[in-house]
CSV table of C-alpha atoms in Angstrom, one decimal:
chain,number,residue,atom,x,y,z
A,1016,MET,CA,-1.8,5.0,-26.4
A,1017,ASP,CA,-4.3,6.0,-23.7
A,1018,GLY,CA,-5.0,2.5,-22.8
A,1019,LYS,CA,-1.4,1.8,-22.4
A,1020,LYS,CA,-0.7,4.7,-20.0
A,1021,PRO,CA,-1.7,2.9,-16.8
A,1022,TYR,CA,0.6,0.1,-17.6
A,1023,VAL,CA,3.5,2.6,-18.2
A,1024,MET,CA,2.7,4.5,-15.0
A,1025,ALA,CA,2.7,1.1,-13.0
A,1026,VAL,CA,6.2,0.3,-14.3
A,1027,VAL,CA,7.3,3.9,-13.4
A,1028,ILE,CA,6.0,3.4,-9.8
A,1029,GLN,CA,7.8,0.3,-9.4
A,1030,VAL,CA,11.2,1.7,-10.7
A,1031,ILE,CA,10.8,4.6,-8.2
A,1032,TYR,CA,10.3,2.1,-5.4
A,1033,THR,CA,13.3,0.1,-6.5
A,1034,GLY,CA,15.3,3.2,-6.3
A,1035,LEU,CA,13.9,3.7,-2.7
A,1036,TYR,CA,15.2,0.4,-1.4
A,1037,VAL,CA,18.4,0.7,-3.2
A,1038,VAL,CA,19.3,4.3,-2.3
A,1039,SER,CA,18.1,4.0,1.3
A,1040,LYS,CA,20.3,0.8,1.8
A,1041,ALA,CA,23.2,2.7,0.2
A,1042,ALA,CA,22.8,5.6,2.7
A,1043,PHE,CA,22.7,3.2,5.7
A,1044,ASP,CA,25.6,1.2,4.6
A,1045,GLN,CA,27.6,4.5,4.4
A,1046,GLY,CA,26.7,5.3,8.0
A,1047,MET,CA,23.6,7.4,8.0
A,1048,ASN,CA,21.6,7.2,11.0
A,1049,THR,CA,18.0,5.6,10.5
A,1050,PHE,CA,16.3,7.9,12.9
A,1051,VAL,CA,17.9,11.1,11.5
A,1052,PHE,CA,17.0,9.9,8.0
A,1053,ILE,CA,13.3,9.6,8.7
A,1054,PHE,CA,13.3,13.2,10.4
A,1055,TYR,CA,14.8,14.6,7.3
A,1056,ARG,CA,12.7,12.5,4.9
A,1057,GLN,CA,9.5,13.5,6.5
A,1058,ALA,CA,10.6,17.2,6.9
A,1059,ALA,CA,11.3,17.0,3.0
A,1060,ALA,CA,7.9,15.5,2.4
A,1061,THR,CA,6.2,18.3,4.4
A,1062,LEU,CA,7.9,21.1,2.8
A,1063,LEU,CA,6.7,19.5,-0.6
A,1064,LEU,CA,3.1,19.2,0.5
A,1065,LEU,CA,2.6,22.4,2.3
A,1066,PRO,CA,2.6,24.9,-0.5
A,1067,LEU,CA,0.3,22.4,-2.4
A,1068,ALA,CA,-2.3,22.3,0.4
A,1069,ILE,CA,-2.0,26.1,0.7
A,1070,ILE,CA,-2.6,26.6,-3.0
A,1071,LEU,CA,-5.2,24.0,-3.7
A,1072,GLU,CA,-7.0,23.4,-0.3
A,1073,ARG,CA,-7.0,26.6,1.7
A,1074,ARG,CA,-10.6,27.0,1.3
A,1075,ASN,CA,-11.6,23.5,1.8
A,1076,ALA,CA,-10.2,22.6,5.1
A,1077,PRO,CA,-12.7,20.8,7.2
A,1078,PRO,CA,-13.1,21.7,11.0
A,1079,MET,CA,-10.7,20.4,13.3
A,1080,SER,CA,-11.7,19.0,16.8
A,1081,LEU,CA,-9.2,17.8,19.6
A,1082,ARG,CA,-10.5,14.2,19.1
A,1083,LEU,CA,-9.7,14.4,15.5
A,1084,PHE,CA,-6.4,15.9,16.0
A,1085,THR,CA,-5.6,13.3,18.5
A,1086,LYS,CA,-6.5,10.6,16.0
A,1087,LEU,CA,-4.3,12.1,13.4
A,1088,PHE,CA,-1.3,12.3,15.8
A,1089,MET,CA,-1.7,8.6,16.7
A,1090,TYR,CA,-2.0,7.5,13.0
A,1091,ALA,CA,1.0,9.5,12.1
A,1092,LEU,CA,2.9,7.8,15.1
A,1093,LEU,CA,1.8,4.3,13.9
A,1094,GLY,CA,2.0,4.5,10.1
A,1095,ASN,CA,4.9,7.0,9.6
A,1096,THR,CA,7.1,7.3,12.6
A,1097,ILE,CA,7.0,3.7,14.0
A,1098,SER,CA,6.5,2.0,10.6
A,1099,MET,CA,9.2,3.8,8.8
A,1100,ASN,CA,11.7,3.8,11.6
A,1101,VAL,CA,11.3,0.0,12.3
A,1102,TYR,CA,11.6,-0.4,8.5
A,1103,ASN,CA,14.8,1.4,8.3
A,1104,ILE,CA,16.4,-0.6,11.1
A,1105,SER,CA,15.3,-3.8,9.4
A,1106,LEU,CA,16.8,-2.7,6.1
A,1107,LYS,CA,20.1,-1.9,7.7
A,1108,TYR,CA,20.3,-5.4,9.1
A,1109,THR,CA,19.1,-7.1,5.9
A,1110,SER,CA,19.2,-6.2,2.2
A,1111,ALA,CA,17.4,-4.1,-0.4
A,1112,THR,CA,16.3,-7.5,-2.0
A,1113,VAL,CA,14.5,-8.4,1.3
A,1114,GLY,CA,12.9,-5.0,1.7
A,1115,SER,CA,11.4,-5.3,-1.8
A,1116,ALA,CA,10.3,-8.9,-1.3
A,1117,THR,CA,8.6,-8.3,2.0
A,1118,SER,CA,6.8,-5.4,0.5
A,1119,ASN,CA,4.5,-7.9,-1.2
A,1120,SER,CA,3.3,-9.0,2.1
A,1121,VAL,CA,1.6,-5.6,2.6
A,1122,PRO,CA,-1.7,-6.4,0.8
A,1123,VAL,CA,-1.9,-9.7,2.3
A,1124,VAL,CA,-1.3,-8.4,5.9
A,1125,THR,CA,-3.8,-5.6,5.4
A,1126,PHE,CA,-6.4,-8.2,4.3
A,1127,PHE,CA,-5.6,-10.3,7.4
A,1128,LEU,CA,-5.9,-7.4,9.7
A,1129,ALA,CA,-9.2,-6.5,8.0
A,1130,VAL,CA,-10.4,-9.9,8.8
A,1131,LEU,CA,-9.4,-9.6,12.5
A,1132,LEU,CA,-11.2,-6.4,12.5
A,1133,ARG,CA,-14.4,-8.0,10.8
A,1134,LEU,CA,-14.0,-5.7,8.0
A,1135,GLU,CA,-13.4,-8.7,5.7
A,1136,VAL,CA,-14.8,-12.2,5.6
A,1137,ILE,CA,-13.0,-15.5,4.8
A,1138,ARG,CA,-15.5,-18.2,3.7
A,1139,LEU,CA,-13.5,-21.4,3.6
A,1140,ARG,CA,-16.0,-23.6,2.0
A,1141,THR,CA,-15.7,-21.5,-1.3
A,1142,LEU,CA,-12.8,-21.5,-3.7
A,1143,SER,CA,-12.1,-17.6,-3.1
A,1144,GLY,CA,-12.1,-18.2,0.5
A,1145,MET,CA,-9.6,-20.9,0.3
A,1146,ALA,CA,-7.4,-18.9,-2.1
A,1147,LYS,CA,-7.2,-16.1,0.4
A,1148,ALA,CA,-6.5,-18.4,3.3
A,1149,ALA,CA,-3.7,-19.9,1.2
A,1150,GLY,CA,-2.3,-16.5,0.3
A,1151,VAL,CA,-1.9,-15.7,4.2
A,1152,ALA,CA,-0.2,-19.0,4.6
A,1153,LEU,CA,2.2,-18.5,1.7
A,1154,CYS,CA,3.0,-15.0,2.9
A,1155,LEU,CA,4.1,-16.3,6.3
A,1156,GLY,CA,6.0,-19.2,4.9
A,1157,GLY,CA,7.8,-16.5,2.6
A,1158,VAL,CA,8.9,-14.6,5.8
A,1159,LEU,CA,10.1,-17.7,7.4
A,1160,VAL,CA,12.1,-19.0,4.4
A,1161,ILE,CA,13.8,-15.5,4.2
A,1162,ALA,CA,14.5,-15.4,7.9
A,1163,LEU,CA,15.8,-18.9,8.5
A,1164,TYR,CA,17.2,-20.2,5.2
A,1165,ALA,CA,20.1,-18.6,3.4
A,1166,GLY,CA,21.0,-21.1,0.8
A,1167,PRO,CA,23.7,-20.5,-1.9
A,1168,ALA,CA,25.0,-17.2,-2.5
A,1169,ILE,CA,24.7,-15.6,-6.0
A,1170,SER,CA,27.7,-13.3,-6.8
A,1171,PRO,CA,27.0,-9.7,-7.7
A,1172,LEU,CA,26.7,-8.6,-11.1
A,1173,ASN,CA,29.0,-5.8,-10.7
A,1174,HIS,CA,32.1,-5.8,-8.3
A,1175,HIS,CA,32.8,-2.2,-9.1
A,1176,ARG,CA,29.7,-0.7,-7.7
A,1177,ALA,CA,28.5,2.8,-7.4
A,1178,PHE,CA,28.0,2.8,-3.6
A,1179,THR,CA,31.0,1.2,-2.1
A,1180,ASN,CA,30.7,-0.4,1.3
A,1181,GLU,CA,31.9,-3.7,2.7
A,1182,ALA,CA,28.8,-4.2,4.7
A,1183,ALA,CA,26.8,-4.4,1.3
A,1184,SER,CA,28.8,-7.2,0.1
A,1185,ARG,CA,28.0,-9.7,2.8
A,1186,GLY,CA,24.3,-9.8,1.9
A,1187,GLY,CA,23.3,-9.8,5.6
A,1188,GLY,CA,23.8,-6.2,6.4
A,1189,GLY,CA,27.2,-6.9,8.0
A,1190,GLY,CA,26.1,-8.4,11.3
A,1191,GLY,CA,25.7,-12.2,11.0
A,1192,ARG,CA,22.7,-14.4,10.9
A,1193,THR,CA,21.3,-13.2,14.1
A,1194,ARG,CA,21.0,-9.6,12.9
A,1195,TRP,CA,19.5,-11.1,9.6
A,1196,VAL,CA,16.8,-12.9,11.3
A,1197,LYS,CA,16.0,-10.1,13.7
A,1198,GLY,CA,15.8,-7.7,10.6
A,1199,THR,CA,13.5,-9.9,8.7
A,1200,PHE,CA,10.9,-10.0,11.5
A,1201,LEU,CA,11.3,-6.4,12.2
A,1202,MET,CA,10.4,-5.9,8.5
A,1203,LEU,CA,7.4,-7.9,9.0
A,1204,LEU,CA,6.5,-5.9,12.0
A,1205,SER,CA,6.8,-2.7,10.0
A,1206,ASN,CA,4.6,-4.0,7.3
A,1207,THR,CA,1.9,-4.8,9.9
A,1208,ALA,CA,2.1,-1.3,11.4
A,1209,TRP,CA,1.8,0.2,7.8
A,1210,SER,CA,-1.1,-2.3,7.0
A,1211,LEU,CA,-2.9,-1.5,10.2
A,1212,TRP,CA,-2.6,2.4,9.2
A,1213,ILE,CA,-4.1,1.6,5.8
A,1214,VAL,CA,-7.0,-0.2,7.2
A,1215,LEU,CA,-7.5,2.8,9.7
A,1216,GLN,CA,-7.4,5.4,7.0
A,1217,ALA,CA,-10.6,4.2,5.6
A,1218,SER,CA,-12.6,5.5,8.8
A,1219,LEU,CA,-10.3,8.6,8.9
A,1220,LEU,CA,-11.1,9.8,5.6
A,1221,LYS,CA,-14.8,9.4,6.3
A,1222,GLU,CA,-14.4,11.8,9.1
A,1223,TYR,CA,-11.9,14.0,7.4
A,1224,PRO,CA,-12.4,13.5,3.7
A,1225,ASN,CA,-9.7,16.0,2.5
A,1226,LYS,CA,-6.8,13.6,1.4
A,1227,LEU,CA,-4.2,16.1,0.7
A,1228,LEU,CA,-4.6,17.8,4.1
A,1229,ALA,CA,-5.0,14.6,6.0
A,1230,THR,CA,-1.5,13.5,4.4
A,1231,LEU,CA,0.0,16.9,5.2
A,1232,LEU,CA,-1.0,16.8,8.7
A,1233,GLN,CA,0.3,13.4,9.4
A,1234,CYS,CA,3.7,14.2,7.7
A,1235,ALA,CA,4.1,17.2,9.7
A,1236,LEU,CA,3.2,15.6,13.0
A,1237,SER,CA,5.5,12.6,12.1
A,1238,THR,CA,8.3,15.2,11.4
A,1239,LEU,CA,8.0,16.5,14.9
A,1240,GLN,CA,7.7,13.1,16.4
A,1241,SER,CA,10.7,11.7,14.4
A,1242,LEU,CA,12.8,14.9,15.4
A,1243,LEU,CA,12.0,14.0,19.1
A,1244,LEU,CA,12.8,10.4,18.6
A,1245,ALA,CA,16.1,11.1,16.8
A,1246,ALA,CA,17.1,13.7,19.4
A,1247,ALA,CA,16.7,11.0,22.0
A,1248,VAL,CA,18.6,8.3,20.4
A,1249,VAL,CA,21.4,10.3,18.7
A,1250,ARG,CA,21.6,13.1,21.6
A,1251,ALA,CA,24.8,15.2,21.3
A,1252,ASP,CA,26.4,13.5,18.1
A,1253,ALA,CA,26.3,16.7,15.8
A,1254,ALA,CA,27.8,14.7,13.0
A,1255,ALA,CA,25.0,12.4,12.9
A,1256,TRP,CA,22.9,15.4,11.8
A,1257,ARG,CA,25.1,16.7,9.2
A,1258,LEU,CA,24.2,16.1,5.5
A,1259,ARG,CA,27.0,15.6,3.1
A,1260,LEU,CA,27.2,15.3,-0.6
A,1261,ASP,CA,27.0,11.4,-0.5
A,1262,ALA,CA,24.2,8.7,-0.5
A,1263,GLY,CA,22.6,10.2,2.6
A,1264,LEU,CA,21.5,13.3,0.9
A,1265,LEU,CA,20.5,11.6,-2.3
A,1266,ALA,CA,18.3,9.3,-0.2
A,1267,VAL,CA,16.7,12.2,1.8
A,1268,ALA,CA,15.9,14.1,-1.6
A,1269,TYR,CA,14.8,11.2,-3.5
A,1270,THR,CA,12.4,9.6,-0.7
A,1271,GLY,CA,11.2,13.1,0.3
A,1272,PHE,CA,10.4,14.4,-3.1
A,1273,VAL,CA,10.3,11.7,-5.7
A,1274,VAL,CA,8.7,8.8,-3.6
A,1275,THR,CA,6.4,11.2,-1.7
A,1276,GLY,CA,5.8,13.8,-4.4
A,1277,VAL,CA,5.7,11.9,-7.6
A,1278,SER,CA,4.8,8.2,-6.7
A,1279,PHE,CA,2.1,9.1,-4.4
A,1280,TYR,CA,0.4,11.0,-7.3
A,1281,LEU,CA,1.1,8.4,-9.9
A,1282,GLN,CA,-0.4,5.8,-7.4
A,1283,ALA,CA,-3.6,7.7,-7.0
A,1284,TRP,CA,-3.9,8.1,-10.7
A,1285,CYS,CA,-3.3,4.4,-11.5
A,1286,ILE,CA,-5.9,3.4,-8.8
A,1287,GLU,CA,-8.5,5.9,-10.2
A,1288,LYS,CA,-8.0,4.4,-13.7
A,1289,LYS,CA,-7.5,0.8,-13.1
A,1290,GLY,CA,-8.2,0.2,-9.3
A,1291,PRO,CA,-5.9,-1.0,-6.3
A,1292,VAL,CA,-5.8,-4.6,-7.5
A,1293,PHE,CA,-4.1,-3.5,-10.7
A,1294,LEU,CA,-1.5,-1.6,-8.9
A,1295,ALA,CA,-0.9,-4.4,-6.3
A,1296,MET,CA,-0.5,-6.9,-9.3
A,1297,SER,CA,2.6,-4.9,-10.4
A,1298,ASN,CA,4.3,-5.1,-7.1
A,1299,PRO,CA,6.5,-8.4,-7.9
A,1300,LEU,CA,8.1,-6.2,-10.8
A,1301,CYS,CA,10.0,-4.1,-8.1
A,1302,PHE,CA,11.1,-7.4,-6.6
A,1303,VAL,CA,12.8,-8.4,-9.8
A,1304,LEU,CA,14.3,-4.9,-10.4
A,1305,THR,CA,15.6,-4.5,-6.9
A,1306,ILE,CA,17.4,-7.9,-7.2
A,1307,PHE,CA,19.4,-6.7,-10.3
A,1308,CYS,CA,19.8,-3.2,-9.2
A,1309,SER,CA,21.1,-3.9,-5.6
A,1310,SER,CA,23.5,-6.4,-7.0
A,1311,PHE,CA,24.7,-4.1,-9.6
A,1312,PHE,CA,24.9,-0.7,-7.6
A,1313,LEU,CA,25.4,-2.0,-4.0
A,1314,GLY,CA,27.5,-5.3,-5.0
A,1315,GLU,CA,25.0,-7.2,-2.6
A,1316,ILE,CA,25.4,-11.0,-2.6
A,1317,VAL,CA,21.8,-12.3,-3.0
A,1318,HIS,CA,21.2,-15.6,-1.4
A,1319,LEU,CA,18.9,-18.2,-2.7
A,1320,GLY,CA,16.6,-18.0,0.3
A,1321,SER,CA,15.7,-14.4,-0.3
A,1322,ILE,CA,14.7,-15.3,-3.9
A,1323,LEU,CA,12.7,-18.4,-2.8
A,1324,GLY,CA,11.1,-16.5,0.0
A,1325,GLY,CA,10.3,-13.7,-2.2
A,1326,ILE,CA,8.7,-16.1,-4.6
A,1327,LEU,CA,6.4,-17.3,-2.0
A,1328,LEU,CA,5.3,-13.8,-0.9
A,1329,VAL,CA,4.5,-13.1,-4.6
A,1330,ALA,CA,2.6,-16.4,-4.8
A,1331,GLY,CA,0.6,-15.3,-1.4
A,1332,LEU,CA,-0.2,-11.7,-2.9
A,1333,TYR,CA,-1.4,-13.1,-6.1
A,1334,SER,CA,-3.7,-15.9,-4.2
A,1335,VAL,CA,-5.0,-13.3,-2.1
A,1336,LEU,CA,-5.6,-10.8,-5.0
A,1337,TRP,CA,-7.2,-13.7,-7.0
A,1338,GLY,CA,-9.6,-14.6,-4.2
A,1339,LYS,CA,-10.8,-11.3,-3.8
A,1340,SER,CA,-11.2,-10.8,-7.5
A,1341,LYS,CA,-13.2,-14.0,-7.7
A,1342,GLU,CA,-15.3,-13.0,-4.7
A,1343,HIS,CA,-15.9,-9.4,-6.3
A,1344,ASN,CA,-17.1,-11.0,-9.7
A,1345,MET,CA,-19.5,-13.4,-7.7
A,1346,GLN,CA,-20.9,-10.3,-5.8
A,1347,LEU,CA,-21.4,-8.4,-9.2
A,1348,THR,CA,-23.0,-11.5,-10.6
A,1349,LEU,CA,-25.4,-11.7,-7.7
A,1350,ALA,CA,-26.2,-8.1,-7.8
A,1351,ALA,CA,-27.0,-8.3,-11.7
A,1352,ALA,CA,-29.1,-11.4,-11.1
A,1353,ALA,CA,-31.0,-9.5,-8.2
A,1354,THR,CA,-31.5,-6.6,-10.4
A,1355,VAL,CA,-32.8,-8.6,-13.3
A,1356,GLN,CA,-35.2,-10.4,-11.0
A,1357,VAL,CA,-36.4,-7.0,-9.6
A,1358,LYS,CA,-37.1,-5.7,-12.9
A,1359,GLN,CA,-38.8,-8.9,-13.9
A,1360,GLN,CA,-41.0,-8.5,-10.9
A,1361,GLN,CA,-41.7,-4.9,-11.8
A,1362,ASP,CA,-42.5,-6.0,-15.4
A,1363,ASP,CA,-44.9,-8.8,-14.1
A,1364,SER,CA,-46.6,-6.3,-11.8
A,1365,ALA,CA,-47.1,-3.8,-14.6
A,1366,ASP,CA,-48.5,-6.5,-16.8
A,1367,ASN,CA,-50.8,-7.7,-14.0
A,1368,LYS,CA,-51.9,-3.9,-13.8
A,1369,MET,CA,-52.6,-3.7,-17.4
A,1370,ASP,CA,-54.5,-7.0,-17.4
A,1371,ILE,CA,-56.7,-5.7,-14.5
A,1372,ALA,CA,-57.3,-2.4,-16.2
A,1373,ALA,CA,-58.2,-4.4,-19.4
A,1374,ASP,CA,-60.7,-6.6,-17.5
A,1375,GLU,CA,-62.1,-3.4,-15.9
A,1376,ASP,CA,-62.5,-1.9,-19.3
A,1377,GLU,CA,-64.3,-5.0,-20.7
A,1378,LYS,CA,-66.7,-5.1,-17.7
A,1379,GLN,CA,-67.5,-1.6,-18.2
A,1380,GLN,CA,-68.2,-2.1,-22.0
A,1381,LYS,CA,-70.5,-5.1,-21.0
A,1382,LEU,CA,-72.4,-3.2,-18.6
A,1383,ALA,CA,-72.9,-0.1,-20.9
A,1384,SER,CA,-73.9,-2.3,-23.8
A,1385,PRO,CA,-77.6,-2.8,-22.9
A,1386,GLU,CA,-78.2,0.9,-22.5
A,1387,GLN,CA,-76.5,1.5,-25.9
A,1388,GLN,CA,-78.9,-1.1,-27.2
A,1389,VAL,CA,-82.1,0.7,-25.9
């Protein structure tokens, strides 16, 4: 049973993220302001993480300098405030299916940014290098297909949906093709900002190694940033800030506590047990689940273009992951060969020393033999 636990947890994670796309889309379709939503989501996440940090890490807090605080502020602005707000606007323009499909581009975009920052290398003359380059191209192709090609519509599975709103049934966020195209590219922009944040976290955690406190501080800073941004956009509209017993309140509670609290822990556990590639390999399951759930609960009309684009994005994801896996295995093989070679050289050196010592003993015996004969 222990061997199956990572697979079960991976499925649970994808189910949680399916709920994220569906519930968030339902909240926006029912009129919840996207900027206010992010403020409440980040505030809920901060309230969840704060007691955990106090209980578990109050004695392990690394020293905080002005330079480090500024870096945390900028990373929170990029990876939380900007990325999430742009993503929610794009989700309002498109559909839950598109949100789930484009999430498969995150590992590919992260790899591409790592190449630009010279943290990764593409060797086009190798099979793994060609696979990684093909993955980037497939990812871009998938985004273009989703944005520019609608195709035939697939009728919703359930016409009596749980979250009723006419915008959802149009499959384009209720704003026509221009809004759909804009939303798709905004979603890619959001994923790019998130991917850049992922790349930058590696250097941040070397400087500030406490993961829980780093996450808490970025959530708290993002809450303040989101509050100021929402206040600037919404201004005096008090109704936009009011939470009701509807999909908006459900979305805030779900994203703040379940996504941030439960899924983040499960992801860390899966990565520790099986590595990041294993978790990324399960992402397409969320895409399939979201197609069915958005159609059933939201009544979304899924277009063929969204499915084809999602398939290209999944293919791009697997191509990059396969190339990285192939390259990693090659590095392990070379390292093992180098270790064997070093060991062989050490053994040869030890044998040579033993031979030299034996020769010296033999010479000593020959020199000593005439005296013994006398």
